[in-house]
CSV table of N, CA and C in Angstrom, one decimal:
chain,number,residue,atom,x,y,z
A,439,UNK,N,-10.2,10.5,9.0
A,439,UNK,CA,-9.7,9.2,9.1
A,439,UNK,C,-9.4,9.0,10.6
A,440,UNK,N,-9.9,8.0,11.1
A,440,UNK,CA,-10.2,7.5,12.4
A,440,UNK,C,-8.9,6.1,12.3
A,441,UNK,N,-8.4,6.1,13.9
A,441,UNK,CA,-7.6,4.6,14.4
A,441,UNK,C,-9.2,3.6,13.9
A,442,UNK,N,-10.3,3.4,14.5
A,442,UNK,CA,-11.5,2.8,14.0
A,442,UNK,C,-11.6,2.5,12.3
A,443,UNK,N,-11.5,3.8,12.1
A,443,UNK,CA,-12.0,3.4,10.2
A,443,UNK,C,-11.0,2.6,10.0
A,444,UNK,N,-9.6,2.8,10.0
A,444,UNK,CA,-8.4,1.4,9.7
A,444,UNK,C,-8.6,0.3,10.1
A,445,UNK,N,-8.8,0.1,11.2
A,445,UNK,CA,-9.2,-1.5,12.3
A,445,UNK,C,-10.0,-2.0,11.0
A,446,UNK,N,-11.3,-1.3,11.0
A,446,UNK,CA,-12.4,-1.6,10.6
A,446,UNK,C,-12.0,-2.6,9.1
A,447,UNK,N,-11.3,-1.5,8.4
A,447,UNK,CA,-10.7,-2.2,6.9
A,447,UNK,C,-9.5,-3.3,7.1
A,448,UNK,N,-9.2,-3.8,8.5
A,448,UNK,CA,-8.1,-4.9,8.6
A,448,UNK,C,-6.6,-4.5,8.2
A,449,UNK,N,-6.9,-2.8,9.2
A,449,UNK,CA,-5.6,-2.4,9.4
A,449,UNK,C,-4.6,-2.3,11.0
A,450,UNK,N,-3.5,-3.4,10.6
A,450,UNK,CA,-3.2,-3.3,12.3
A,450,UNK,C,-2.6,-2.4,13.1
A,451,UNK,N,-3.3,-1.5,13.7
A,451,UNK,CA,-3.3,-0.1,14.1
A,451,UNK,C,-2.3,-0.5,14.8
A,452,UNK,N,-2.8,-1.2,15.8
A,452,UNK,CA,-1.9,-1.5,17.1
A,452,UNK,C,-0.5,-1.8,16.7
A,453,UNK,N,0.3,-2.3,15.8
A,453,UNK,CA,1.1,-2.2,15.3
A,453,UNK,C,1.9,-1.5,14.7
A,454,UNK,N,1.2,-0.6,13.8
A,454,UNK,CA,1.4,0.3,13.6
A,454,UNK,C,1.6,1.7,14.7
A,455,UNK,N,0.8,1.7,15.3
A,455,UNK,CA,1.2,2.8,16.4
A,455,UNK,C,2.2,2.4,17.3
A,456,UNK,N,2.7,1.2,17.7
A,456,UNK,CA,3.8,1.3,18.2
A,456,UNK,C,5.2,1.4,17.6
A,457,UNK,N,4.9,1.3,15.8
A,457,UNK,CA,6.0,1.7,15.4
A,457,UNK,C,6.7,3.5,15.4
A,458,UNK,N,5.1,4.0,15.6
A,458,UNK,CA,4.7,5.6,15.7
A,458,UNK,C,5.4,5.8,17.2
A,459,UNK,N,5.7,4.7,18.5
A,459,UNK,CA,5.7,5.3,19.8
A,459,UNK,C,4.3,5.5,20.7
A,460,UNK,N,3.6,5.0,19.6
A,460,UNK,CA,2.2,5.7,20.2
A,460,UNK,C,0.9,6.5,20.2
A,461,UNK,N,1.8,7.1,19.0
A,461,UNK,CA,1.5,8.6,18.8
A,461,UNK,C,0.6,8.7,17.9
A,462,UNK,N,-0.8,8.9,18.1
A,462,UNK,CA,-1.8,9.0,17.3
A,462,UNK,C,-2.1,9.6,16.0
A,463,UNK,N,-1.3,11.0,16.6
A,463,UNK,CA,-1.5,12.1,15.6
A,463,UNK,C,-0.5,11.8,14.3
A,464,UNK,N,1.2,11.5,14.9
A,464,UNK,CA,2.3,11.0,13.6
A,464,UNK,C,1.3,9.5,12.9
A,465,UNK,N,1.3,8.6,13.8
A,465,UNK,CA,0.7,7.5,12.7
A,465,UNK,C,-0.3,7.8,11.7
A,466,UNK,N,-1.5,8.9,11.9
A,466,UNK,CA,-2.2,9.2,11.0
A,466,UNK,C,-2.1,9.9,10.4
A,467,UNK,N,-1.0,10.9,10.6
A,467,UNK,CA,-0.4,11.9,9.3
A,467,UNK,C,0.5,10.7,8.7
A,468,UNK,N,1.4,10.0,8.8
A,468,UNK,CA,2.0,9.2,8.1
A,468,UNK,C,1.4,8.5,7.2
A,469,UNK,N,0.2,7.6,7.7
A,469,UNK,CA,-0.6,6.7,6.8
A,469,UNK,C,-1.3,8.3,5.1
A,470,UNK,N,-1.8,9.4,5.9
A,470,UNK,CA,-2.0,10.4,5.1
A,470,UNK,C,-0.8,10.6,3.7
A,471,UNK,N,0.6,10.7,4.5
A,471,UNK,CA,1.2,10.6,3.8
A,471,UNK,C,1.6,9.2,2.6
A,472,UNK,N,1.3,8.7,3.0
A,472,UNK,CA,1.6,6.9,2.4
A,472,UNK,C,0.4,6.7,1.4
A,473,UNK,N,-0.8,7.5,1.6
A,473,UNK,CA,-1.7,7.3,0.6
A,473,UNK,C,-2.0,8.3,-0.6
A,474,UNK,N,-0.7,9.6,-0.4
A,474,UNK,CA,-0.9,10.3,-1.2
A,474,UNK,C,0.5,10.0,-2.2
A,475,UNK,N,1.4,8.7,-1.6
A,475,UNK,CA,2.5,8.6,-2.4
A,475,UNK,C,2.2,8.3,-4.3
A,476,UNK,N,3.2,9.1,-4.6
A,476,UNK,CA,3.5,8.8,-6.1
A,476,UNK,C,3.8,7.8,-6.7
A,477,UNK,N,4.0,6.5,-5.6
A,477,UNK,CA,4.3,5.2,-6.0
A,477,UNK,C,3.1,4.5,-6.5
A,478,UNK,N,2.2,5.1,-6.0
A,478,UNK,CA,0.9,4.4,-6.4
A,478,UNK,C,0.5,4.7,-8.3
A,479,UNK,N,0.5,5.7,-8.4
A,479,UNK,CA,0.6,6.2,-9.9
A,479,UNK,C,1.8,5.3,-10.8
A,480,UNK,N,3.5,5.5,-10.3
A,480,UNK,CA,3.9,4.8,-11.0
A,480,UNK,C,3.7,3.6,-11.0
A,481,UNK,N,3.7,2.7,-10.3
A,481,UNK,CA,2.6,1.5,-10.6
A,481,UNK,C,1.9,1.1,-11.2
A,482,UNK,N,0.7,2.0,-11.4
A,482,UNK,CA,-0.2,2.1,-12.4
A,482,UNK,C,0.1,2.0,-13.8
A,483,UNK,N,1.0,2.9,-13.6
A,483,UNK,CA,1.7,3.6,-15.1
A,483,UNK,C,2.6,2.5,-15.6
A,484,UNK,N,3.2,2.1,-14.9
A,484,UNK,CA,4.3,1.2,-15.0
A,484,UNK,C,3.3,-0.2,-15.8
A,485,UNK,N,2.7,-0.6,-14.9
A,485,UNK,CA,1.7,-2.3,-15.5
A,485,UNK,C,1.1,-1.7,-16.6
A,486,UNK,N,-0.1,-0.4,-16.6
A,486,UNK,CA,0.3,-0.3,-18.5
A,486,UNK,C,0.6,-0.2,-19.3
A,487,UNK,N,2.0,0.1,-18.9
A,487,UNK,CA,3.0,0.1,-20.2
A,487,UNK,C,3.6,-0.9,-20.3
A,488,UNK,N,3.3,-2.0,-19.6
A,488,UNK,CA,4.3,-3.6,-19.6
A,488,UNK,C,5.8,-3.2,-18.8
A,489,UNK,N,6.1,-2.5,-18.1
A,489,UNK,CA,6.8,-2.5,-18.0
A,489,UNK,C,7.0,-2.7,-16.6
A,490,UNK,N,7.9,-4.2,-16.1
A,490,UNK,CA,7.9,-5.3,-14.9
A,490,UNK,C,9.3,-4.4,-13.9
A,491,UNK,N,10.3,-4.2,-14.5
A,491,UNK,CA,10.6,-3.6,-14.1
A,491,UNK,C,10.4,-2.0,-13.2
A,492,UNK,N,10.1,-1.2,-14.1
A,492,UNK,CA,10.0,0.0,-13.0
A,492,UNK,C,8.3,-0.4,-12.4
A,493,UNK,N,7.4,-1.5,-12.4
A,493,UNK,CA,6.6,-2.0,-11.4
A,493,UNK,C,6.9,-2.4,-10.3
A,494,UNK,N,7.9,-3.1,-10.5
A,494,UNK,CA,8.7,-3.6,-9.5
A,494,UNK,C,9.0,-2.6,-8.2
A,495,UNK,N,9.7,-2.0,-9.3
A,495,UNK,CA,10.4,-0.7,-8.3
A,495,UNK,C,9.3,-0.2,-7.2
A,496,UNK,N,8.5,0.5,-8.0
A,496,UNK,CA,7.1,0.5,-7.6
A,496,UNK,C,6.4,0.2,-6.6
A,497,UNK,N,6.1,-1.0,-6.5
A,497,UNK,CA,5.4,-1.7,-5.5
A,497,UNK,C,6.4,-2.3,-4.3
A,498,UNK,N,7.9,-2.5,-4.8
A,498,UNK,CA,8.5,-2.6,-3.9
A,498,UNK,C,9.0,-1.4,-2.6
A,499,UNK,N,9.0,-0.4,-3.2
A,499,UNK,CA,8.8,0.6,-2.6
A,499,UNK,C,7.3,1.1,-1.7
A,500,UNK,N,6.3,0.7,-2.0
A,500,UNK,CA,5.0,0.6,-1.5
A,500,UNK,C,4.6,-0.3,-0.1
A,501,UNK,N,5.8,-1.3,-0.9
A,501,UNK,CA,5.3,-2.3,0.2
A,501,UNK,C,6.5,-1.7,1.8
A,502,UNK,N,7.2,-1.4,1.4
A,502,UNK,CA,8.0,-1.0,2.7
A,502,UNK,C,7.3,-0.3,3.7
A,503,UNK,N,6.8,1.0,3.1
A,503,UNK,CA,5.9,1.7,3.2
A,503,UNK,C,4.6,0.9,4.1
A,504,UNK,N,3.9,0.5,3.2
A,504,UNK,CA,2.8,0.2,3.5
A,504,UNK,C,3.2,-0.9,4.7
A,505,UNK,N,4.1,-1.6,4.8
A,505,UNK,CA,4.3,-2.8,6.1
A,505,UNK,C,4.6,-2.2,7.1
A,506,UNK,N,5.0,-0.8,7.3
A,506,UNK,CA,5.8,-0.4,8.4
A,506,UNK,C,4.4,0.5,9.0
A,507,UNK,N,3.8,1.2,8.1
A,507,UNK,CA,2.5,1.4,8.5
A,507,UNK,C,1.3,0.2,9.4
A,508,UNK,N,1.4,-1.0,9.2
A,508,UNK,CA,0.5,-2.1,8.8
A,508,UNK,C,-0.5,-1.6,8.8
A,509,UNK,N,-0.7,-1.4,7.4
A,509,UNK,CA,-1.7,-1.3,6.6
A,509,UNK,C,-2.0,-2.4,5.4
A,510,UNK,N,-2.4,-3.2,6.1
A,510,UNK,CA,-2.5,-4.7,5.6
A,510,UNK,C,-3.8,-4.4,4.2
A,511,UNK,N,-4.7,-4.2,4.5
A,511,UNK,CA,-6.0,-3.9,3.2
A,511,UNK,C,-5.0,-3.6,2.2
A,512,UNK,N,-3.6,-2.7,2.1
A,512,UNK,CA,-3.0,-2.2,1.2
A,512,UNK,C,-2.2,-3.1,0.9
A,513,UNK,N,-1.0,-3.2,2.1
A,513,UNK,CA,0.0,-4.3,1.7
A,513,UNK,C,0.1,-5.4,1.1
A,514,UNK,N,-1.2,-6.4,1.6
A,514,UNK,CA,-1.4,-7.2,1.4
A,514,UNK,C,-1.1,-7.8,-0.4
A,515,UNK,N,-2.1,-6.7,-0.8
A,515,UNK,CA,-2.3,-7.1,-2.3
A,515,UNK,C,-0.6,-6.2,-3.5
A,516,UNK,N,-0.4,-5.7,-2.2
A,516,UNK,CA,0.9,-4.8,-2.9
A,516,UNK,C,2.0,-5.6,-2.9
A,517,UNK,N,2.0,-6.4,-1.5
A,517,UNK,CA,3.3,-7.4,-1.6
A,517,UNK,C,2.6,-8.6,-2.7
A,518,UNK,N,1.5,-8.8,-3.0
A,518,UNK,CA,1.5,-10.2,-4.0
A,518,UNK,C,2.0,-9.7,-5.3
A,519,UNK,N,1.4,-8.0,-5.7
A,519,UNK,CA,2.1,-8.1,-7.5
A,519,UNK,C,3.5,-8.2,-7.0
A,520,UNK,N,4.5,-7.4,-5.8
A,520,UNK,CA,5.6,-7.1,-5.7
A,520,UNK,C,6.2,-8.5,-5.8
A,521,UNK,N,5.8,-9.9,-5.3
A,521,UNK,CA,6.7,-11.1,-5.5
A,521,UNK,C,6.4,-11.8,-6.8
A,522,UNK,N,5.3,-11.3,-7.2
A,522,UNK,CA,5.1,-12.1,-8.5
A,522,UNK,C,5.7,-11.4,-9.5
A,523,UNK,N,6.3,-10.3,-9.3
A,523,UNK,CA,7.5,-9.5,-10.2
A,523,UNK,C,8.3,-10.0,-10.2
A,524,UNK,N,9.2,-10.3,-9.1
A,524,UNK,CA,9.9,-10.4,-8.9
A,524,UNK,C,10.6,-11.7,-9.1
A,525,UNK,N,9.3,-12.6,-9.2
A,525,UNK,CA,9.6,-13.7,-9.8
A,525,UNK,C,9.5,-13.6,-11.4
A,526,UNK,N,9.2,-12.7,-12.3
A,526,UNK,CA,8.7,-12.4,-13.3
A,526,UNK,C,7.9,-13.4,-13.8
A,527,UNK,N,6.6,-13.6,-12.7
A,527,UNK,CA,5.5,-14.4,-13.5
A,527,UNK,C,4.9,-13.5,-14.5
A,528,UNK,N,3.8,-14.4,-15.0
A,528,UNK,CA,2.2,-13.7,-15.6
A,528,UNK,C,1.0,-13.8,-14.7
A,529,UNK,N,0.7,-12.8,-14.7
A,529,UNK,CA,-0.5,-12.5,-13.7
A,529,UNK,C,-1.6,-11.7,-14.5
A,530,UNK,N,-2.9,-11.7,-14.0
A,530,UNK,CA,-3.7,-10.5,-14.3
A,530,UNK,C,-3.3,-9.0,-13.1
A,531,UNK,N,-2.0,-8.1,-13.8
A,531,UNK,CA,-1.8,-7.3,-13.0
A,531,UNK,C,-2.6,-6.2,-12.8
A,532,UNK,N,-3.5,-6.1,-14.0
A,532,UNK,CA,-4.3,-5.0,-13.8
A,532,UNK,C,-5.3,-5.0,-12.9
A,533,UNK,N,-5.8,-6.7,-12.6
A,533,UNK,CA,-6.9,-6.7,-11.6
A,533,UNK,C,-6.4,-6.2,-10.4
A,534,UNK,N,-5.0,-6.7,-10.1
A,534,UNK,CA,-4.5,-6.8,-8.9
A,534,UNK,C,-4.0,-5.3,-8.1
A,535,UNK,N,-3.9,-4.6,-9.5
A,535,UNK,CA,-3.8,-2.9,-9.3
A,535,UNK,C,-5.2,-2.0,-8.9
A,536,UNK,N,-5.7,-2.8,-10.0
A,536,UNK,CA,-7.0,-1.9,-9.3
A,536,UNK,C,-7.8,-2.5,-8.3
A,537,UNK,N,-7.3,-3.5,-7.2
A,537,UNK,CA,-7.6,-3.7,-6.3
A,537,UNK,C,-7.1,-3.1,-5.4
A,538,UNK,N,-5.7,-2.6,-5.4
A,538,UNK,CA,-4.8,-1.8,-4.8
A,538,UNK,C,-5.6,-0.3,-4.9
A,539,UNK,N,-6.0,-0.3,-6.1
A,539,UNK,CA,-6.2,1.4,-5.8
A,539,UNK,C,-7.9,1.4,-5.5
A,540,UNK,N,-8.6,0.6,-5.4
A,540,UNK,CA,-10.1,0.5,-4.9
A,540,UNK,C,-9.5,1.0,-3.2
A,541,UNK,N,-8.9,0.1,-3.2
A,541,UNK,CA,-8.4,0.1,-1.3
A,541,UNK,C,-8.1,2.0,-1.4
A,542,UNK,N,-7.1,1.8,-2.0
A,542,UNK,CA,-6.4,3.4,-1.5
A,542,UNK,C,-7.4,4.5,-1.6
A,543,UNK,N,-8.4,4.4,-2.8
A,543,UNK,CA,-9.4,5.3,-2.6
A,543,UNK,C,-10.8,5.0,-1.4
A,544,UNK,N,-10.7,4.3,-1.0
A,544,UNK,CA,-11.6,4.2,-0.6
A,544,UNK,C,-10.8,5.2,1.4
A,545,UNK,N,-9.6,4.4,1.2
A,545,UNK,CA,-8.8,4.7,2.5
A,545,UNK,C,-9.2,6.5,2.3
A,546,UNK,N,-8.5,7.1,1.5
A,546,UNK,CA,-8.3,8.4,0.8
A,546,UNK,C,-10.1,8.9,1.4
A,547,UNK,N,-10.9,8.5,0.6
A,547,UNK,CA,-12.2,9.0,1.6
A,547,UNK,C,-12.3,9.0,2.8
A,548,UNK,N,-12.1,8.8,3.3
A,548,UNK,CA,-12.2,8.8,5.0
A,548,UNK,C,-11.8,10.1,5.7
């Protein structure tokens, strides 16, 4: 995984690396770490079991994550289930999950 492959997917590096100081090497072990988080599973787990709550949790925890990274391809769709929890709408959450994790695997290849 390349500063390029993230640009490329509408990730704002430059942002991100200055929250890093700079540092090439931490921002890309970080994002490594961020795509191997467990929040992503509970998530998962969580919207098929109906259950809004610990989704919440979930994604709200993701998105912290994922905005401090800006890694927008991720955040993006992670902050929309996270407010529409939060507002406890109805959504199609599963589409919106497995849009989340098309992104994350696809990041994960790289």
């Amino acid at each position: 995984m390349t500063i390029d492959d993230l640009e490329v997917r509408g990730a704002n590096t430059a942002e991100g690396l200055a929250r890093c100081m700079g540092n090439e090497e931490l921002y890309l072990r970080l994002v490594g770490t961020a795509l191997a988080d467990d929040k992503f599973e509970a998530l998962t787990d969580a919207i098929a079991a109906g259950d809004r709550d610990a989704a919440f949790e979930a994604s709200h925890a993701l998105k912290g994550v994922l905005a401090n990274l800006s890694l927008t391809p991720l955040c993006d769709p992670v902050t929309d289930i996270c407010e529409l929890l939060r507002a406890n709408q109805d959504a199609d959450y599963d589409a919106l999950v497995a849009k989340v994790m098309a992104m994350r695997q696809e990041l994960l290849a790289l």
